[in-house]
Amino acid sequence: MTEKVKVRIDGEVIAATAGQTILEVARANNKYIPALCYMEGLSAVGACRLCMVEVAGAARLLPACTTPVQEGLAVATSSPQLQSYRKIALELLLVERNHVCSVCVSSGHCELQSLAQEHGVTHVRYPYNYPRLSVDTTHPRFVLDHNRCVLCSRCVRTCAEIEGAHVWDIAGRGIGSRLVSELQRPWGEATSCTSCGKCVQACPTGAMAEKGWGVEEMTKKRAVVSRLTTMREGM
Amino acid sequence: MDKVKIGTCWLDGCSGCHMSLLDLDEGIVGVLKSADIVFGPLVDAQEWPEGVDVALIEGAVSSQDDLKLAKTARARSKIVVALGDCAVTGNVPSMRNGIPTRKLLERVYIEGAAESAGVPTDGVPGLLKQAEPLQAAIKVDVHVPGCPPKPDAILFVIGELLEGRLPELGSKLRFG
Ligand code: SF4
Ligand code: SF4
Ligand code: SF4
Ligand code: FES
């Protein structure tokens, strides 16, 4: 079923297919909306709130990654108000855990870092949380550093939806939420992990990395993970 | 026209930001045509003078001495620039913040000591509970992250300040 609809993004009329999300339509038409927890090829969960947009007639802001388009929908993607909210969202992500870019494997290739820079986050206006967090080094090839995790759940969805192993989940509530492997077992002891490394590639930050890389050295092949879904859909 | 007075200091940092400042190379000659460096590790003054126009502060606020110097610099300067990731975010010095100070000192100076174990107290400033970014201690007017900030970012910032503008880093904004 491919019902065609017309939507407006920042004033421009765009043809879309009903059921597509605002973010998908925007991306397909080279309109930029920032996103962090969204990754092509995975289900969308609306966790990070960076893709919030203004929809005409809606009383509140809506996440572009989970909101489907409908006929006549008019979206504003980058008003000063949205920019200021996105900046706040990024600052809150930065204060929640310990982001020390100068000693991070992903510095220079990190989606959180580049979003912060792009949004003019020169500093944060909130007190840092400085939690004491662990680093799981039990897996022979990979590391999980909770200090850098933004709980985007891209690893959770990659492992469950693409690899089919479902090693990861998020346990706890609010600021106490933590990524856990196989019901709190260390990653190295998770029997369902196939060591495929897809979660590592999907992770937008330095939270998941391959062992053996130094500061700024860990680059990720996210497109490869996304492409797997496209290829399977094509089958 | 009177020359602009620049003061610099380094708190809990590695001196890397000051190295980057020196890395302006011939750029510094241009700066010194319209500005004097009146305080800092690069000059001989003993005390942060009154009437400074621009304070460039490297490092997190980690000790009693850091806090005192930051406050003095703030009180005696028109514009305060937090220079580098340590001053802007706490950076590496803040990695101790989850550990109580007493435990930290014992770990380093007693458990970690090969000889003459004991936490030093004479002639060293007391550690604050946490190493905080500069803006947690004083009002900061301009933030220049980077570990260290690139010389061209520093030159741009000083240039804008000398022209009487508050710098917008734009594409020069960079952490780490
Ligand atoms: S994960 Fe990204 S933002 Fe966090 S410390 Fe590493 S590079 Fe910086
Ligand atoms: S390496 Fe593969 S199987 Fe193991 S947790 Fe990551 S995605 Fe799942
Ligand atoms: S480990 Fe990475 S991918 Fe997984 S939730 Fe944390 S930041 Fe997201
Ligand atoms: S990308 Fe839409 S909420 Fe994260």
PDB file of N, CA, C and O in Angstrom, chain A residues 94 98-103 107-108 113 116-126 128-132 148 216, chain B residues 85 88-92 94-95 97-100 103 130-133 135 143-145 147 169-170 173-176:
ATOM      1  N   LEU A  94      25.454  15.428  28.106  1.00  0.00           N
ATOM      2  CA  LEU A  94      26.869  15.564  28.477  1.00  0.00           C
ATOM      3  C   LEU A  94      27.094  15.584  29.986  1.00  0.00           C
ATOM      4  O   LEU A  94      28.131  15.136  30.461  1.00  0.00           O
ATOM      5  N   ASN A  98      30.204  10.651  32.299  1.00  0.00           N
ATOM      6  CA  ASN A  98      31.525  11.291  32.269  1.00  0.00           C
ATOM      7  C   ASN A  98      32.077  11.301  30.840  1.00  0.00           C
ATOM      8  O   ASN A  98      32.605  10.294  30.383  1.00  0.00           O
ATOM      9  N   HIS A  99      31.924  12.413  30.177  1.00  0.00           N
ATOM     10  CA  HIS A  99      32.429  12.532  28.806  1.00  0.00           C
ATOM     11  C   HIS A  99      33.740  13.309  28.817  1.00  0.00           C
ATOM     12  O   HIS A  99      33.743  14.522  28.969  1.00  0.00           O
ATOM     13  N   VAL A 100      34.813  12.583  28.708  1.00  0.00           N
ATOM     14  CA  VAL A 100      36.137  13.195  28.723  1.00  0.00           C
ATOM     15  C   VAL A 100      36.732  12.962  27.332  1.00  0.00           C
ATOM     16  O   VAL A 100      37.484  12.016  27.108  1.00  0.00           O
ATOM     17  N   CYS A 101      36.348  13.834  26.406  1.00  0.00           N
ATOM     18  CA  CYS A 101      36.690  13.616  24.999  1.00  0.00           C
ATOM     19  C   CYS A 101      38.193  13.440  24.786  1.00  0.00           C
ATOM     20  O   CYS A 101      38.612  12.656  23.941  1.00  0.00           O
ATOM     21  N   SER A 102      38.992  14.164  25.567  1.00  0.00           N
ATOM     22  CA  SER A 102      40.432  14.148  25.314  1.00  0.00           C
ATOM     23  C   SER A 102      41.059  12.770  25.515  1.00  0.00           C
ATOM     24  O   SER A 102      42.146  12.515  25.032  1.00  0.00           O
ATOM     25  N   VAL A 103      40.374  11.873  26.248  1.00  0.00           N
ATOM     26  CA  VAL A 103      40.919  10.527  26.428  1.00  0.00           C
ATOM     27  C   VAL A 103      39.963   9.458  25.905  1.00  0.00           C
ATOM     28  O   VAL A 103      40.020   8.307  26.320  1.00  0.00           O
ATOM     29  N   SER A 107      36.761  10.141  20.125  1.00  0.00           N
ATOM     30  CA  SER A 107      36.854  11.584  19.891  1.00  0.00           C
ATOM     31  C   SER A 107      37.204  11.853  18.432  1.00  0.00           C
ATOM     32  O   SER A 107      38.078  11.208  17.864  1.00  0.00           O
ATOM     33  N   GLY A 108      36.483  12.784  17.847  1.00  0.00           N
ATOM     34  CA  GLY A 108      36.688  13.085  16.432  1.00  0.00           C
ATOM     35  C   GLY A 108      35.783  12.275  15.509  1.00  0.00           C
ATOM     36  O   GLY A 108      35.637  12.600  14.339  1.00  0.00           O
ATOM     37  N   GLN A 113      29.535  14.142  20.217  1.00  0.00           N
ATOM     38  CA  GLN A 113      30.496  15.237  20.166  1.00  0.00           C
ATOM     39  C   GLN A 113      30.231  16.138  18.959  1.00  0.00           C
ATOM     40  O   GLN A 113      30.197  17.366  19.087  1.00  0.00           O
ATOM     41  N   ALA A 116      27.118  18.212  19.438  1.00  0.00           N
ATOM     42  CA  ALA A 116      27.354  19.303  20.391  1.00  0.00           C
ATOM     43  C   ALA A 116      28.085  20.459  19.699  1.00  0.00           C
ATOM     44  O   ALA A 116      27.715  21.628  19.839  1.00  0.00           O
ATOM     45  N   GLN A 117      29.091  20.110  18.921  1.00  0.00           N
ATOM     46  CA  GLN A 117      29.868  21.147  18.239  1.00  0.00           C
ATOM     47  C   GLN A 117      29.004  21.877  17.210  1.00  0.00           C
ATOM     48  O   GLN A 117      29.010  23.105  17.128  1.00  0.00           O
ATOM     49  N   GLU A 118      28.236  21.096  16.481  1.00  0.00           N
ATOM     50  CA  GLU A 118      27.372  21.673  15.451  1.00  0.00           C
ATOM     51  C   GLU A 118      26.318  22.603  16.056  1.00  0.00           C
ATOM     52  O   GLU A 118      25.924  23.595  15.439  1.00  0.00           O
ATOM     53  N   HIS A 119      25.857  22.291  17.256  1.00  0.00           N
ATOM     54  CA  HIS A 119      24.827  23.115  17.887  1.00  0.00           C
ATOM     55  C   HIS A 119      25.406  24.244  18.744  1.00  0.00           C
ATOM     56  O   HIS A 119      24.696  24.875  19.519  1.00  0.00           O
ATOM     57  N   GLY A 120      26.699  24.454  18.644  1.00  0.00           N
ATOM     58  CA  GLY A 120      27.301  25.574  19.375  1.00  0.00           C
ATOM     59  C   GLY A 120      27.304  25.377  20.882  1.00  0.00           C
ATOM     60  O   GLY A 120      27.239  26.349  21.637  1.00  0.00           O
ATOM     61  N   VAL A 121      27.378  24.124  21.327  1.00  0.00           N
ATOM     62  CA  VAL A 121      27.493  23.872  22.773  1.00  0.00           C
ATOM     63  C   VAL A 121      28.956  24.131  23.151  1.00  0.00           C
ATOM     64  O   VAL A 121      29.797  23.245  23.058  1.00  0.00           O
ATOM     65  N   THR A 122      29.251  25.354  23.564  1.00  0.00           N
ATOM     66  CA  THR A 122      30.633  25.669  23.941  1.00  0.00           C
ATOM     67  C   THR A 122      30.917  25.209  25.364  1.00  0.00           C
ATOM     68  O   THR A 122      32.062  25.035  25.755  1.00  0.00           O
ATOM     69  N   HIS A 123      29.858  25.047  26.155  1.00  0.00           N
ATOM     70  CA  HIS A 123      29.999  24.618  27.548  1.00  0.00           C
ATOM     71  C   HIS A 123      28.615  24.196  28.018  1.00  0.00           C
ATOM     72  O   HIS A 123      27.628  24.473  27.323  1.00  0.00           O
ATOM     73  N   VAL A 124      28.524  23.533  29.145  1.00  0.00           N
ATOM     74  CA  VAL A 124      27.197  23.168  29.633  1.00  0.00           C
ATOM     75  C   VAL A 124      26.793  24.109  30.758  1.00  0.00           C
ATOM     76  O   VAL A 124      27.635  24.575  31.521  1.00  0.00           O
ATOM     77  N   ARG A 125      25.508  24.360  30.838  1.00  0.00           N
ATOM     78  CA  ARG A 125      25.019  25.319  31.838  1.00  0.00           C
ATOM     79  C   ARG A 125      24.461  24.635  33.073  1.00  0.00           C
ATOM     80  O   ARG A 125      23.823  25.265  33.900  1.00  0.00           O
ATOM     81  N   TYR A 126      24.688  23.318  33.180  1.00  0.00           N
ATOM     82  CA  TYR A 126      24.142  22.570  34.312  1.00  0.00           C
ATOM     83  C   TYR A 126      25.286  21.911  35.075  1.00  0.00           C
ATOM     84  O   TYR A 126      26.339  21.670  34.505  1.00  0.00           O
ATOM     85  N   TYR A 128      27.611  19.126  36.523  1.00  0.00           N
ATOM     86  CA  TYR A 128      27.930  17.761  36.108  1.00  0.00           C
ATOM     87  C   TYR A 128      27.530  16.783  37.195  1.00  0.00           C
ATOM     88  O   TYR A 128      27.607  17.079  38.384  1.00  0.00           O
ATOM     89  N   ASN A 129      27.170  15.584  36.764  1.00  0.00           N
ATOM     90  CA  ASN A 129      26.696  14.561  37.679  1.00  0.00           C
ATOM     91  C   ASN A 129      27.839  13.714  38.265  1.00  0.00           C
ATOM     92  O   ASN A 129      27.760  13.254  39.391  1.00  0.00           O
ATOM     93  N   TYR A 130      28.925  13.547  37.522  1.00  0.00           N
ATOM     94  CA  TYR A 130      30.101  12.754  37.935  1.00  0.00           C
ATOM     95  C   TYR A 130      29.749  11.415  38.559  1.00  0.00           C
ATOM     96  O   TYR A 130      30.173  11.108  39.684  1.00  0.00           O
ATOM     97  N   PRO A 131      28.967  10.565  37.894  1.00  0.00           N
ATOM     98  CA  PRO A 131      28.676   9.254  38.489  1.00  0.00           C
ATOM     99  C   PRO A 131      29.917   8.363  38.444  1.00  0.00           C
ATOM    100  O   PRO A 131      30.796   8.555  37.603  1.00  0.00           O
ATOM    101  N   ARG A 132      29.988   7.411  39.357  1.00  0.00           N
ATOM    102  CA  ARG A 132      31.070   6.406  39.265  1.00  0.00           C
ATOM    103  C   ARG A 132      30.536   5.230  38.487  1.00  0.00           C
ATOM    104  O   ARG A 132      29.611   4.555  38.930  1.00  0.00           O
ATOM    105  N   ARG A 148      30.501   6.605  28.855  1.00  0.00           N
ATOM    106  CA  ARG A 148      30.208   7.293  27.590  1.00  0.00           C
ATOM    107  C   ARG A 148      28.853   6.932  27.001  1.00  0.00           C
ATOM    108  O   ARG A 148      28.521   7.351  25.906  1.00  0.00           O
ATOM    109  N   GLU A 216      40.956   8.687  19.992  1.00  0.00           N
ATOM    110  CA  GLU A 216      40.596   9.181  18.640  1.00  0.00           C
ATOM    111  C   GLU A 216      40.712   8.116  17.556  1.00  0.00           C
ATOM    112  O   GLU A 216      40.544   8.411  16.377  1.00  0.00           O
TER     113      GLU A 216
ATOM    114  N   ASP B  85      39.614  22.357  27.455  1.00  0.00           N
ATOM    115  CA  ASP B  85      38.618  21.438  28.012  1.00  0.00           C
ATOM    116  C   ASP B  85      38.635  21.385  29.548  1.00  0.00           C
ATOM    117  O   ASP B  85      37.588  21.261  30.168  1.00  0.00           O
ATOM    118  N   VAL B  88      36.776  24.265  30.721  1.00  0.00           N
ATOM    119  CA  VAL B  88      35.403  24.304  30.223  1.00  0.00           C
ATOM    120  C   VAL B  88      34.552  23.160  30.777  1.00  0.00           C
ATOM    121  O   VAL B  88      33.397  23.348  31.147  1.00  0.00           O
ATOM    122  N   THR B  89      35.127  21.948  30.851  1.00  0.00           N
ATOM    123  CA  THR B  89      34.316  20.780  31.258  1.00  0.00           C
ATOM    124  C   THR B  89      34.833  20.084  32.518  1.00  0.00           C
ATOM    125  O   THR B  89      34.170  19.194  33.047  1.00  0.00           O
ATOM    126  N   GLY B  90      36.031  20.432  32.983  1.00  0.00           N
ATOM    127  CA  GLY B  90      36.651  19.667  34.076  1.00  0.00           C
ATOM    128  C   GLY B  90      37.618  18.636  33.510  1.00  0.00           C
ATOM    129  O   GLY B  90      38.639  18.332  34.110  1.00  0.00           O
ATOM    130  N   ASN B  91      37.251  18.048  32.353  1.00  0.00           N
ATOM    131  CA  ASN B  91      38.150  17.166  31.588  1.00  0.00           C
ATOM    132  C   ASN B  91      38.868  16.138  32.471  1.00  0.00           C
ATOM    133  O   ASN B  91      38.294  15.631  33.421  1.00  0.00           O
ATOM    134  N   VAL B  92      40.087  15.819  32.183  1.00  0.00           N
ATOM    135  CA  VAL B  92      40.823  14.767  32.893  1.00  0.00           C
ATOM    136  C   VAL B  92      40.883  15.013  34.421  1.00  0.00           C
ATOM    137  O   VAL B  92      40.647  14.079  35.190  1.00  0.00           O
ATOM    138  N   SER B  94      38.771  16.110  36.331  1.00  0.00           N
ATOM    139  CA  SER B  94      37.490  15.775  36.963  1.00  0.00           C
ATOM    140  C   SER B  94      37.257  14.266  37.045  1.00  0.00           C
ATOM    141  O   SER B  94      36.274  13.822  37.626  1.00  0.00           O
ATOM    142  N   MET B  95      38.155  13.472  36.453  1.00  0.00           N
ATOM    143  CA  MET B  95      37.960  12.024  36.516  1.00  0.00           C
ATOM    144  C   MET B  95      38.113  11.492  37.939  1.00  0.00           C
ATOM    145  O   MET B  95      37.736  10.359  38.228  1.00  0.00           O
ATOM    146  N   ASN B  97      36.517  12.847  40.395  1.00  0.00           N
ATOM    147  CA  ASN B  97      35.409  13.406  41.173  1.00  0.00           C
ATOM    148  C   ASN B  97      34.488  12.396  41.839  1.00  0.00           C
ATOM    149  O   ASN B  97      33.809  12.724  42.801  1.00  0.00           O
ATOM    150  N   GLY B  98      34.465  11.166  41.344  1.00  0.00           N
ATOM    151  CA  GLY B  98      33.637  10.163  41.996  1.00  0.00           C
ATOM    152  C   GLY B  98      34.298   9.569  43.242  1.00  0.00           C
ATOM    153  O   GLY B  98      33.690   8.798  43.965  1.00  0.00           O
ATOM    154  N   ILE B  99      35.562   9.926  43.477  1.00  0.00           N
ATOM    155  CA  ILE B  99      36.318   9.314  44.585  1.00  0.00           C
ATOM    156  C   ILE B  99      36.491  10.342  45.704  1.00  0.00           C
ATOM    157  O   ILE B  99      36.916  11.462  45.441  1.00  0.00           O
ATOM    158  N   PRO B 100      36.199   9.969  46.954  1.00  0.00           N
ATOM    159  CA  PRO B 100      36.395  10.926  48.058  1.00  0.00           C
ATOM    160  C   PRO B 100      37.874  11.355  48.136  1.00  0.00           C
ATOM    161  O   PRO B 100      38.768  10.518  47.958  1.00  0.00           O
ATOM    162  N   LYS B 103      40.400   9.307  50.274  1.00  0.00           N
ATOM    163  CA  LYS B 103      40.739   8.012  49.668  1.00  0.00           C
ATOM    164  C   LYS B 103      41.726   8.180  48.526  1.00  0.00           C
ATOM    165  O   LYS B 103      42.665   7.399  48.365  1.00  0.00           O
ATOM    166  N   GLN B 130      35.902  18.360  44.624  1.00  0.00           N
ATOM    167  CA  GLN B 130      35.862  17.955  43.221  1.00  0.00           C
ATOM    168  C   GLN B 130      36.613  18.961  42.365  1.00  0.00           C
ATOM    169  O   GLN B 130      36.701  20.136  42.722  1.00  0.00           O
ATOM    170  N   ALA B 131      37.146  18.494  41.251  1.00  0.00           N
ATOM    171  CA  ALA B 131      37.734  19.394  40.265  1.00  0.00           C
ATOM    172  C   ALA B 131      36.602  19.872  39.367  1.00  0.00           C
ATOM    173  O   ALA B 131      35.996  19.072  38.660  1.00  0.00           O
ATOM    174  N   GLU B 132      36.301  21.155  39.416  1.00  0.00           N
ATOM    175  CA  GLU B 132      35.134  21.678  38.709  1.00  0.00           C
ATOM    176  C   GLU B 132      35.564  22.524  37.521  1.00  0.00           C
ATOM    177  O   GLU B 132      36.634  23.126  37.540  1.00  0.00           O
ATOM    178  N   PRO B 133      34.693  22.614  36.514  1.00  0.00           N
ATOM    179  CA  PRO B 133      34.983  23.569  35.442  1.00  0.00           C
ATOM    180  C   PRO B 133      34.948  24.997  36.005  1.00  0.00           C
ATOM    181  O   PRO B 133      34.311  25.259  37.024  1.00  0.00           O
ATOM    182  N   GLN B 135      33.430  27.634  35.202  1.00  0.00           N
ATOM    183  CA  GLN B 135      32.152  28.341  35.369  1.00  0.00           C
ATOM    184  C   GLN B 135      31.395  27.906  36.613  1.00  0.00           C
ATOM    185  O   GLN B 135      30.436  28.547  37.000  1.00  0.00           O
ATOM    186  N   HIS B 143      33.946  30.695  26.337  1.00  0.00           N
ATOM    187  CA  HIS B 143      34.440  29.325  26.508  1.00  0.00           C
ATOM    188  C   HIS B 143      35.139  28.882  25.239  1.00  0.00           C
ATOM    189  O   HIS B 143      34.558  28.945  24.160  1.00  0.00           O
ATOM    190  N   VAL B 144      36.365  28.425  25.376  1.00  0.00           N
ATOM    191  CA  VAL B 144      37.114  27.928  24.223  1.00  0.00           C
ATOM    192  C   VAL B 144      37.559  26.491  24.511  1.00  0.00           C
ATOM    193  O   VAL B 144      38.644  26.264  25.042  1.00  0.00           O
ATOM    194  N   PRO B 145      36.700  25.507  24.188  1.00  0.00           N
ATOM    195  CA  PRO B 145      37.102  24.132  24.460  1.00  0.00           C
ATOM    196  C   PRO B 145      38.199  23.658  23.515  1.00  0.00           C
ATOM    197  O   PRO B 145      38.634  24.383  22.624  1.00  0.00           O
ATOM    198  N   CYS B 147      41.442  20.264  23.593  1.00  0.00           N
ATOM    199  CA  CYS B 147      42.459  19.717  24.503  1.00  0.00           C
ATOM    200  C   CYS B 147      43.734  19.429  23.733  1.00  0.00           C
ATOM    201  O   CYS B 147      43.972  18.320  23.340  1.00  0.00           O
ATOM    202  N   LEU B 169      32.651  30.924  18.153  1.00  0.00           N
ATOM    203  CA  LEU B 169      33.625  29.977  17.612  1.00  0.00           C
ATOM    204  C   LEU B 169      33.208  29.315  16.302  1.00  0.00           C
ATOM    205  O   LEU B 169      34.046  28.984  15.466  1.00  0.00           O
ATOM    206  N   GLY B 170      31.906  29.108  16.135  1.00  0.00           N
ATOM    207  CA  GLY B 170      31.407  28.483  14.898  1.00  0.00           C
ATOM    208  C   GLY B 170      32.121  27.173  14.604  1.00  0.00           C
ATOM    209  O   GLY B 170      32.203  26.294  15.467  1.00  0.00           O
ATOM    210  N   LEU B 173      34.731  25.446  16.903  1.00  0.00           N
ATOM    211  CA  LEU B 173      34.350  24.810  18.167  1.00  0.00           C
ATOM    212  C   LEU B 173      34.695  23.325  18.114  1.00  0.00           C
ATOM    213  O   LEU B 173      34.285  22.610  17.216  1.00  0.00           O
ATOM    214  N   ARG B 174      35.472  22.865  19.097  1.00  0.00           N
ATOM    215  CA  ARG B 174      35.939  21.487  19.075  1.00  0.00           C
ATOM    216  C   ARG B 174      36.268  21.025  20.484  1.00  0.00           C
ATOM    217  O   ARG B 174      36.967  21.725  21.218  1.00  0.00           O
ATOM    218  N   PHE B 175      35.754  19.859  20.856  1.00  0.00           N
ATOM    219  CA  PHE B 175      36.129  19.265  22.148  1.00  0.00           C
ATOM    220  C   PHE B 175      37.203  18.209  21.911  1.00  0.00           C
ATOM    221  O   PHE B 175      37.258  17.616  20.855  1.00  0.00           O
ATOM    222  N   GLY B 176      38.013  17.968  22.910  1.00  0.00           N
ATOM    223  CA  GLY B 176      39.024  16.919  22.819  1.00  0.00           C
ATOM    224  C   GLY B 176      40.215  17.340  21.984  1.00  0.00           C
ATOM    225  O   GLY B 176      40.265  18.400  21.396  1.00  0.00           O
TER     226      GLY B 176
END
